[in-house]
mmCIF file of C-alpha atoms in Angstrom:
data_model
loop_
_atom_site.group_PDB
_atom_site.id
_atom_site.type_symbol
_atom_site.label_atom_id
_atom_site.label_comp_id
_atom_site.label_asym_id
_atom_site.label_seq_id
_atom_site.Cartn_x
_atom_site.Cartn_y
_atom_site.Cartn_z
ATOM 1 C CA UNK A 1 -2.301 37.850 -12.769
ATOM 2 C CA UNK A 2 -3.375 34.564 -14.339
ATOM 3 C CA UNK A 3 -5.981 32.024 -13.297
ATOM 4 C CA UNK A 4 -7.118 28.470 -14.004
ATOM 5 C CA UNK A 5 -10.131 26.540 -12.748
ATOM 6 C CA UNK A 6 -8.708 26.097 -9.251
ATOM 7 C CA UNK A 7 -5.844 28.558 -8.830
ATOM 8 C CA UNK A 8 -5.054 32.240 -9.230
ATOM 9 C CA UNK A 9 -1.416 33.255 -9.763
ATOM 10 C CA UNK A 10 0.079 36.661 -9.018
ATOM 11 C CA UNK A 11 3.712 37.410 -10.000
ATOM 12 C CA UNK A 12 5.776 40.421 -9.025
ATOM 13 C CA UNK A 13 7.816 42.473 -11.485
ATOM 14 C CA UNK A 14 11.032 40.541 -10.843
ATOM 15 C CA UNK A 15 9.526 37.133 -11.596
ATOM 16 C CA UNK A 16 9.512 36.944 -15.405
ATOM 17 C CA UNK A 17 13.210 37.126 -16.240
ATOM 18 C CA UNK A 18 14.714 35.554 -13.122
ATOM 19 C CA UNK A 19 16.984 32.497 -13.137
ATOM 20 C CA UNK A 20 16.898 31.481 -9.459
ATOM 21 C CA UNK A 21 19.261 29.036 -7.787
ATOM 22 C CA UNK A 22 16.984 28.481 -4.775
ATOM 23 C CA UNK A 23 13.175 28.293 -4.600
ATOM 24 C CA UNK A 24 11.711 29.220 -1.205
ATOM 25 C CA UNK A 25 8.340 27.462 -0.878
ATOM 26 C CA UNK A 26 5.893 28.770 1.734
ATOM 27 C CA UNK A 27 2.425 27.251 2.222
ATOM 28 C CA UNK A 28 -0.061 29.225 4.275
ATOM 29 C CA UNK A 29 -3.598 28.711 5.494
ATOM 30 C CA UNK A 30 -5.132 31.724 7.198
ATOM 31 C CA UNK A 31 -1.713 32.936 8.409
ATOM 32 C CA UNK A 32 -0.044 36.124 7.229
ATOM 33 C CA UNK A 33 3.572 35.409 6.137
ATOM 34 C CA UNK A 34 4.425 39.098 5.611
ATOM 35 C CA UNK A 35 7.053 39.229 8.377
ATOM 36 C CA UNK A 36 8.779 36.145 6.946
ATOM 37 C CA UNK A 37 8.686 37.525 3.399
ATOM 38 C CA UNK A 38 10.229 40.804 4.538
ATOM 39 C CA UNK A 39 13.003 38.966 6.400
ATOM 40 C CA UNK A 40 13.847 36.831 3.356
ATOM 41 C CA UNK A 41 14.039 39.650 0.810
ATOM 42 C CA UNK A 42 17.770 39.506 -0.028
ATOM 43 C CA UNK A 43 18.421 39.748 -3.797
ATOM 44 C CA UNK A 44 22.058 38.653 -3.386
ATOM 45 C CA UNK A 45 20.881 35.100 -2.675
ATOM 46 C CA UNK A 46 19.528 34.502 -6.218
ATOM 47 C CA UNK A 47 16.418 32.999 -4.687
ATOM 48 C CA UNK A 48 12.773 33.123 -5.667
ATOM 49 C CA UNK A 49 9.834 33.005 -3.263
ATOM 50 C CA UNK A 50 6.592 31.136 -3.931
ATOM 51 C CA UNK A 51 3.676 31.391 -1.507
ATOM 52 C CA UNK A 52 0.686 29.050 -1.648
ATOM 53 C CA UNK A 53 -2.573 30.267 -0.088
ATOM 54 C CA UNK A 54 -4.134 26.850 0.387
ATOM 55 C CA UNK A 55 -7.791 27.762 -0.020
ATOM 56 C CA UNK A 56 -8.063 30.062 2.987
ATOM 57 C CA UNK A 57 -10.955 31.981 1.411
ATOM 58 C CA UNK A 58 -9.839 35.171 3.180
ATOM 59 C CA UNK A 59 -9.902 37.940 0.593
ATOM 60 C CA UNK A 60 -8.421 40.596 2.885
ATOM 61 C CA UNK A 61 -5.504 38.332 3.813
ATOM 62 C CA UNK A 62 -4.908 37.388 0.179
ATOM 63 C CA UNK A 63 -4.793 41.069 -0.742
ATOM 64 C CA UNK A 64 -2.211 41.770 1.979
ATOM 65 C CA UNK A 65 -0.021 38.866 0.864
ATOM 66 C CA UNK A 66 -0.279 39.912 -2.788
ATOM 67 C CA UNK A 67 0.744 43.448 -1.845
ATOM 68 C CA UNK A 68 3.809 42.162 -0.011
ATOM 69 C CA UNK A 69 4.689 39.860 -2.933
ATOM 70 C CA UNK A 70 4.545 42.796 -5.343
ATOM 71 C CA UNK A 71 6.896 44.887 -3.161
ATOM 72 C CA UNK A 72 9.584 42.207 -2.829
ATOM 73 C CA UNK A 73 12.922 42.699 -4.576
ATOM 74 C CA UNK A 74 13.302 38.955 -5.008
ATOM 75 C CA UNK A 75 11.246 37.327 -7.762
ATOM 76 C CA UNK A 76 8.056 36.134 -6.119
ATOM 77 C CA UNK A 77 4.780 34.405 -6.920
ATOM 78 C CA UNK A 78 1.539 33.989 -5.009
ATOM 79 C CA UNK A 79 -0.664 30.985 -5.808
ATOM 80 C CA UNK A 80 -4.211 31.130 -4.467
ATOM 81 C CA UNK A 81 -6.129 27.851 -4.459
ATOM 82 C CA UNK A 82 -9.907 27.944 -4.500
ATOM 83 C CA UNK A 83 -10.144 24.920 -2.171
ATOM 84 C CA UNK A 84 -7.924 23.535 0.552
ATOM 85 C CA UNK A 85 -5.576 20.762 -0.629
ATOM 86 C CA UNK A 86 -3.896 19.935 2.672
ATOM 87 C CA UNK A 87 -0.308 19.783 3.829
ATOM 88 C CA UNK A 88 1.094 17.107 1.502
ATOM 89 C CA UNK A 89 -0.770 18.082 -1.677
ATOM 90 C CA UNK A 90 -0.128 21.762 -1.048
ATOM 91 C CA UNK A 91 3.618 21.314 -0.766
ATOM 92 C CA UNK A 92 3.728 19.138 -3.861
ATOM 93 C CA UNK A 93 1.786 21.856 -5.656
ATOM 94 C CA UNK A 94 4.310 24.455 -4.511
ATOM 95 C CA UNK A 95 7.199 22.393 -5.831
ATOM 96 C CA UNK A 96 5.535 22.147 -9.239
ATOM 97 C CA UNK A 97 5.863 25.954 -9.579
ATOM 98 C CA UNK A 98 9.527 26.083 -8.492
ATOM 99 C CA UNK A 99 12.235 26.816 -11.066
ATOM 100 C CA UNK A 100 15.472 26.382 -9.107
ATOM 101 C CA UNK A 101 17.648 23.340 -8.505
ATOM 102 C CA UNK A 102 16.995 23.352 -4.749
ATOM 103 C CA UNK A 103 13.803 23.922 -2.755
ATOM 104 C CA UNK A 104 13.652 25.463 0.723
ATOM 105 C CA UNK A 105 10.388 24.615 2.460
ATOM 106 C CA UNK A 106 9.462 27.133 5.160
ATOM 107 C CA UNK A 107 6.268 27.362 7.165
ATOM 108 C CA UNK A 108 4.494 30.700 7.060
ATOM 109 C CA UNK A 109 4.739 31.169 10.843
ATOM 110 C CA UNK A 110 8.544 30.946 10.888
ATOM 111 C CA UNK A 111 11.034 33.795 11.211
ATOM 112 C CA UNK A 112 14.783 33.400 10.481
ATOM 113 C CA UNK A 113 17.163 33.652 13.431
ATOM 114 C CA UNK A 114 20.593 34.461 11.876
ATOM 115 C CA UNK A 115 20.830 37.524 9.628
ATOM 116 C CA UNK A 116 22.475 35.449 6.887
ATOM 117 C CA UNK A 117 19.825 32.702 7.103
ATOM 118 C CA UNK A 118 18.888 32.624 3.419
ATOM 119 C CA UNK A 119 22.454 33.232 2.240
ATOM 120 C CA UNK A 120 23.611 30.174 4.208
ATOM 121 C CA UNK A 121 20.959 28.014 2.589
ATOM 122 C CA UNK A 122 21.853 29.364 -0.848
ATOM 123 C CA UNK A 123 25.529 28.600 -0.256
ATOM 124 C CA UNK A 124 24.730 25.055 0.863
ATOM 125 C CA UNK A 125 22.601 24.516 -2.234
ATOM 126 C CA UNK A 126 25.025 26.032 -4.750
ATOM 127 C CA UNK A 127 28.388 25.189 -3.215
ATOM 128 C CA UNK A 128 27.836 21.696 -1.845
ATOM 129 C CA UNK A 129 24.825 20.564 -3.898
ATOM 130 C CA UNK A 130 23.349 19.087 -0.715
ATOM 131 C CA UNK A 131 20.492 16.614 -1.358
ATOM 132 C CA UNK A 132 18.591 17.149 1.936
ATOM 133 C CA UNK A 133 19.232 19.330 4.968
ATOM 134 C CA UNK A 134 17.207 20.472 7.964
ATOM 135 C CA UNK A 135 18.161 23.674 9.753
ATOM 136 C CA UNK A 136 16.268 23.310 13.007
ATOM 137 C CA UNK A 137 13.842 25.587 14.767
ATOM 138 C CA UNK A 138 13.720 27.471 18.028
ATOM 139 C CA UNK A 139 11.388 29.646 20.080
ATOM 140 C CA UNK A 140 13.894 32.495 20.386
ATOM 141 C CA UNK A 141 11.572 35.173 18.979
ATOM 142 C CA UNK A 142 8.262 33.622 20.043
ATOM 143 C CA UNK A 143 6.262 35.823 22.444
ATOM 144 C CA UNK A 144 5.652 34.416 25.914
ATOM 145 C CA UNK A 145 1.916 33.896 26.329
ATOM 146 C CA UNK A 146 0.192 31.929 29.116
ATOM 147 C CA UNK A 147 -2.120 30.094 26.727
ATOM 148 C CA UNK A 148 0.916 28.682 24.897
ATOM 149 C CA UNK A 149 2.808 27.486 27.979
ATOM 150 C CA UNK A 150 2.112 23.808 27.349
ATOM 151 C CA UNK A 151 3.151 23.852 23.695
ATOM 152 C CA UNK A 152 6.269 25.846 24.572
ATOM 153 C CA UNK A 153 7.314 23.339 27.235
ATOM 154 C CA UNK A 154 6.765 20.355 24.950
ATOM 155 C CA UNK A 155 8.513 21.931 21.952
ATOM 156 C CA UNK A 156 11.543 22.963 23.994
ATOM 157 C CA UNK A 157 11.913 19.417 25.302
ATOM 158 C CA UNK A 158 11.570 17.456 22.069
ATOM 159 C CA UNK A 159 11.713 19.678 18.976
ATOM 160 C CA UNK A 160 14.079 22.593 19.607
ATOM 161 C CA UNK A 161 17.293 20.590 19.440
ATOM 162 C CA UNK A 162 20.724 21.278 18.014
ATOM 163 C CA UNK A 163 22.081 19.541 14.937
ATOM 164 C CA UNK A 164 24.268 16.908 16.698
ATOM 165 C CA UNK A 165 21.274 15.672 18.683
ATOM 166 C CA UNK A 166 18.961 15.668 15.646
ATOM 167 C CA UNK A 167 21.531 13.747 13.619
ATOM 168 C CA UNK A 168 21.192 10.741 15.950
ATOM 169 C CA UNK A 169 17.765 10.050 14.387
ATOM 170 C CA UNK A 170 17.990 12.094 11.197
ATOM 171 C CA UNK A 171 14.609 11.219 9.673
ATOM 172 C CA UNK A 172 12.715 11.758 12.934
ATOM 173 C CA UNK A 173 13.798 15.397 13.156
ATOM 174 C CA UNK A 174 12.846 16.464 9.624
ATOM 175 C CA UNK A 175 10.053 19.009 9.424
ATOM 176 C CA UNK A 176 8.919 21.122 6.500
ATOM 177 C CA UNK A 177 9.273 24.210 8.681
ATOM 178 C CA UNK A 178 12.920 24.705 7.561
ATOM 179 C CA UNK A 179 13.895 22.034 5.027
ATOM 180 C CA UNK A 180 16.246 22.148 2.033
ATOM 181 C CA UNK A 181 15.705 19.551 -0.738
ATOM 182 C CA UNK A 182 17.449 19.161 -4.084
ATOM 183 C CA UNK A 183 15.074 19.164 -7.044
ATOM 184 C CA UNK A 184 15.974 15.708 -8.393
ATOM 185 C CA UNK A 185 15.538 14.183 -4.942
ATOM 186 C CA UNK A 186 12.076 15.691 -4.522
ATOM 187 C CA UNK A 187 11.005 14.751 -8.031
ATOM 188 C CA UNK A 188 11.816 11.143 -7.144
ATOM 189 C CA UNK A 189 10.199 11.200 -3.677
ATOM 190 C CA UNK A 190 7.312 13.632 -3.206
ATOM 191 C CA UNK A 191 5.093 13.952 -0.138
ATOM 192 C CA UNK A 192 2.544 11.155 0.170
ATOM 193 C CA UNK A 193 -0.821 12.702 -0.657
ATOM 194 C CA UNK A 194 -2.593 9.903 1.185
ATOM 195 C CA UNK A 195 -1.935 11.819 4.410
ATOM 196 C CA UNK A 196 -4.823 13.999 5.511
ATOM 197 C CA UNK A 197 -5.192 16.563 8.273
ATOM 198 C CA UNK A 198 -2.210 17.276 10.499
ATOM 199 C CA UNK A 199 0.917 15.333 11.264
ATOM 200 C CA UNK A 200 3.586 12.853 10.144
ATOM 201 C CA UNK A 201 3.682 13.544 6.393
ATOM 202 C CA UNK A 202 7.094 15.229 6.638
ATOM 203 C CA UNK A 203 8.667 12.590 8.900
ATOM 204 C CA UNK A 204 7.277 9.799 6.700
ATOM 205 C CA UNK A 205 8.743 11.525 3.633
ATOM 206 C CA UNK A 206 12.104 11.614 5.409
ATOM 207 C CA UNK A 207 11.830 7.898 6.177
ATOM 208 C CA UNK A 208 11.394 7.121 2.466
ATOM 209 C CA UNK A 209 13.985 9.527 1.126
ATOM 210 C CA UNK A 210 16.455 8.683 3.879
ATOM 211 C CA UNK A 211 16.730 5.132 2.588
ATOM 212 C CA UNK A 212 18.441 6.514 -0.536
ATOM 213 C CA UNK A 213 20.033 9.848 0.443
ATOM 214 C CA UNK A 214 21.865 11.177 3.504
ATOM 215 C CA UNK A 215 19.955 13.714 5.600
ATOM 216 C CA UNK A 216 22.192 16.527 6.806
ATOM 217 C CA UNK A 217 21.365 18.405 10.000
ATOM 218 C CA UNK A 218 22.788 21.888 10.459
ATOM 219 C CA UNK A 219 22.165 24.802 12.811
ATOM 220 C CA UNK A 220 20.606 27.435 10.560
ATOM 221 C CA UNK A 221 17.467 27.880 12.567
ATOM 222 C CA UNK A 222 14.240 29.784 12.320
ATOM 223 C CA UNK A 223 11.839 30.660 15.105
ATOM 224 C CA UNK A 224 8.445 28.987 15.225
ATOM 225 C CA UNK A 225 6.047 31.811 16.042
ATOM 226 C CA UNK A 226 2.797 29.849 15.775
ATOM 227 C CA UNK A 227 2.441 28.020 19.072
ATOM 228 C CA UNK A 228 -0.931 26.411 19.784
ATOM 229 C CA UNK A 229 -3.228 26.428 22.752
ATOM 230 C CA UNK A 230 -3.579 23.148 24.613
ATOM 231 C CA UNK A 231 -6.972 22.454 23.065
ATOM 232 C CA UNK A 232 -5.600 23.070 19.557
ATOM 233 C CA UNK A 233 -2.718 20.701 20.285
ATOM 234 C CA UNK A 234 -5.120 17.986 21.419
ATOM 235 C CA UNK A 235 -7.200 18.440 18.264
ATOM 236 C CA UNK A 236 -4.101 18.081 16.085
ATOM 237 C CA UNK A 237 -3.046 14.913 17.888
ATOM 238 C CA UNK A 238 -6.534 13.523 17.341
ATOM 239 C CA UNK A 239 -6.211 14.291 13.615
ATOM 240 C CA UNK A 240 -2.785 12.682 13.490
ATOM 241 C CA UNK A 241 -3.818 9.214 14.711
ATOM 242 C CA UNK A 242 -4.758 7.952 11.240
ATOM 243 C CA UNK A 243 -1.554 9.420 9.807
ATOM 244 C CA UNK A 244 0.472 7.662 12.495
ATOM 245 C CA UNK A 245 -1.215 4.393 11.521
ATOM 246 C CA UNK A 246 -0.173 5.026 7.913
ATOM 247 C CA UNK A 247 3.439 5.497 9.029
ATOM 248 C CA UNK A 248 3.395 2.332 11.128
ATOM 249 C CA UNK A 249 2.002 0.349 8.220
ATOM 250 C CA UNK A 250 4.805 1.468 5.891
ATOM 251 C CA UNK A 251 7.771 1.915 8.237
ATOM 252 C CA UNK A 252 7.308 -0.169 11.375
ATOM 253 C CA UNK A 253 11.022 -1.013 11.328
ATOM 254 C CA UNK A 254 11.856 2.662 11.896
ATOM 255 C CA UNK A 255 8.960 4.018 13.925
ATOM 256 C CA UNK A 256 9.030 1.150 16.422
ATOM 257 C CA UNK A 257 12.098 2.783 17.975
ATOM 258 C CA UNK A 258 10.264 6.057 18.634
ATOM 259 C CA UNK A 259 9.042 6.833 22.173
ATOM 260 C CA UNK A 260 5.508 7.562 20.882
ATOM 261 C CA UNK A 261 5.311 4.029 19.461
ATOM 262 C CA UNK A 262 6.814 2.357 22.531
ATOM 263 C CA UNK A 263 4.501 4.159 24.952
ATOM 264 C CA UNK A 264 1.484 3.375 22.776
ATOM 265 C CA UNK A 265 2.468 -0.311 22.875
ATOM 266 C CA UNK A 266 2.822 -0.146 26.653
ATOM 267 C CA UNK A 267 -0.603 1.474 27.075
ATOM 268 C CA UNK A 268 -2.470 -0.789 24.652
ATOM 269 C CA UNK A 269 -3.146 -3.700 27.081
ATOM 270 C CA UNK A 270 -4.763 -1.437 29.704
ATOM 271 C CA UNK A 271 -8.561 -1.819 29.750
ATOM 272 C CA UNK A 272 -11.023 1.059 29.985
ATOM 273 C CA UNK A 273 -9.269 3.266 27.445
ATOM 274 C CA UNK A 274 -12.502 5.119 26.729
ATOM 275 C CA UNK A 275 -12.540 6.190 30.374
ATOM 276 C CA UNK A 276 -8.918 7.071 31.164
ATOM 277 C CA UNK A 277 -7.995 8.594 27.804
ATOM 278 C CA UNK A 278 -10.446 11.539 28.202
ATOM 279 C CA UNK A 279 -9.157 11.986 31.763
ATOM 280 C CA UNK A 280 -5.623 12.439 30.433
ATOM 281 C CA UNK A 281 -6.872 15.047 27.978
ATOM 282 C CA UNK A 282 -8.821 16.903 30.654
ATOM 283 C CA UNK A 283 -5.753 17.111 32.891
ATOM 284 C CA UNK A 284 -3.558 18.306 30.022
ATOM 285 C CA UNK A 285 -6.060 21.086 29.307
ATOM 286 C CA UNK A 286 -6.222 22.194 32.952
ATOM 287 C CA UNK A 287 -4.245 25.450 33.051
ATOM 288 C CA UNK A 288 -4.206 25.383 36.863
ATOM 289 C CA UNK A 289 -2.065 22.226 36.912
ATOM 290 C CA UNK A 290 1.765 22.357 36.779
ATOM 291 C CA UNK A 291 2.978 22.665 33.182
ATOM 292 C CA UNK A 292 5.402 19.748 33.489
ATOM 293 C CA UNK A 293 2.601 17.409 34.585
ATOM 294 C CA UNK A 294 0.288 18.729 31.875
ATOM 295 C CA UNK A 295 2.991 18.003 29.296
ATOM 296 C CA UNK A 296 3.365 14.464 30.621
ATOM 297 C CA UNK A 297 -0.406 13.954 30.432
ATOM 298 C CA UNK A 298 -0.560 15.331 26.872
ATOM 299 C CA UNK A 299 2.178 12.936 25.743
ATOM 300 C CA UNK A 300 0.301 10.036 27.321
ATOM 301 C CA UNK A 301 -2.903 11.218 25.642
ATOM 302 C CA UNK A 302 -1.162 11.251 22.259
ATOM 303 C CA UNK A 303 0.191 7.745 22.867
ATOM 304 C CA UNK A 304 -3.279 6.581 23.915
ATOM 305 C CA UNK A 305 -4.649 7.862 20.609
ATOM 306 C CA UNK A 306 -1.952 5.898 18.786
ATOM 307 C CA UNK A 307 -2.747 2.621 20.580
ATOM 308 C CA UNK A 308 -4.966 1.463 17.753
ATOM 309 C CA UNK A 309 -2.051 1.530 15.281
ATOM 310 C CA UNK A 310 0.586 -0.440 17.176
#
């Protein structure tokens, strides 16, 4: 174990002499990635795993993650930050520890679907030297829980799509939940650390990098286990409004084609936003209402939050 002023690093026994071809980069904040780490532990892939605990301050959780890191057969490192850096800074920090020629960004609440998930990514990195690829995500292994019904319905409609559909708007469907990036590409275009809170930093990165490199979409999916309650979703959308404004400022030519932008433009002229916007939120949070109508209300609420930026 080593430490500096703001990070503590724990390596497992396999770390020191490894020459990895693929660096799997997993940020976490108060989530336990143990199930993901266990599923990824395939030494034949010549991968390394790097986990960033982004200032969670949870000693018991950090101890569990460190124990799992030490038991992995793959070379692995845990980085514990003493303060939270956020989504963009945290991922850039992860990449600075990576040693391989390709990075695979995975969220800590993901779980691979195919058994050869990591081997397929390794083959794409080594064999085809792919600059950027997104593998998609599903809800195949996500438990059915009533409090997550709204998020499930919305994700299934807009996010859980197959590669041919994603490829129609390649930058729009890039998320750091399951993203392969070649080292030289990332070193040229890192995540914009001006983004704060939740939302849009990965799509905005794809907008910038997509101007210079093709974005490949494949079906090598992982399950998103971490669905949110309706209130947590609303809070994230509220956080994302300033990030959306940052995207509009830099990439209006691209984002103006997105439904979220077009609906926000359509809603902007309507007076009394301070009255009807909270009503949309209240309906979306009402678990007694039909899920399809709640989802419609939540999308309108998000667009109403974005009105200021369009």
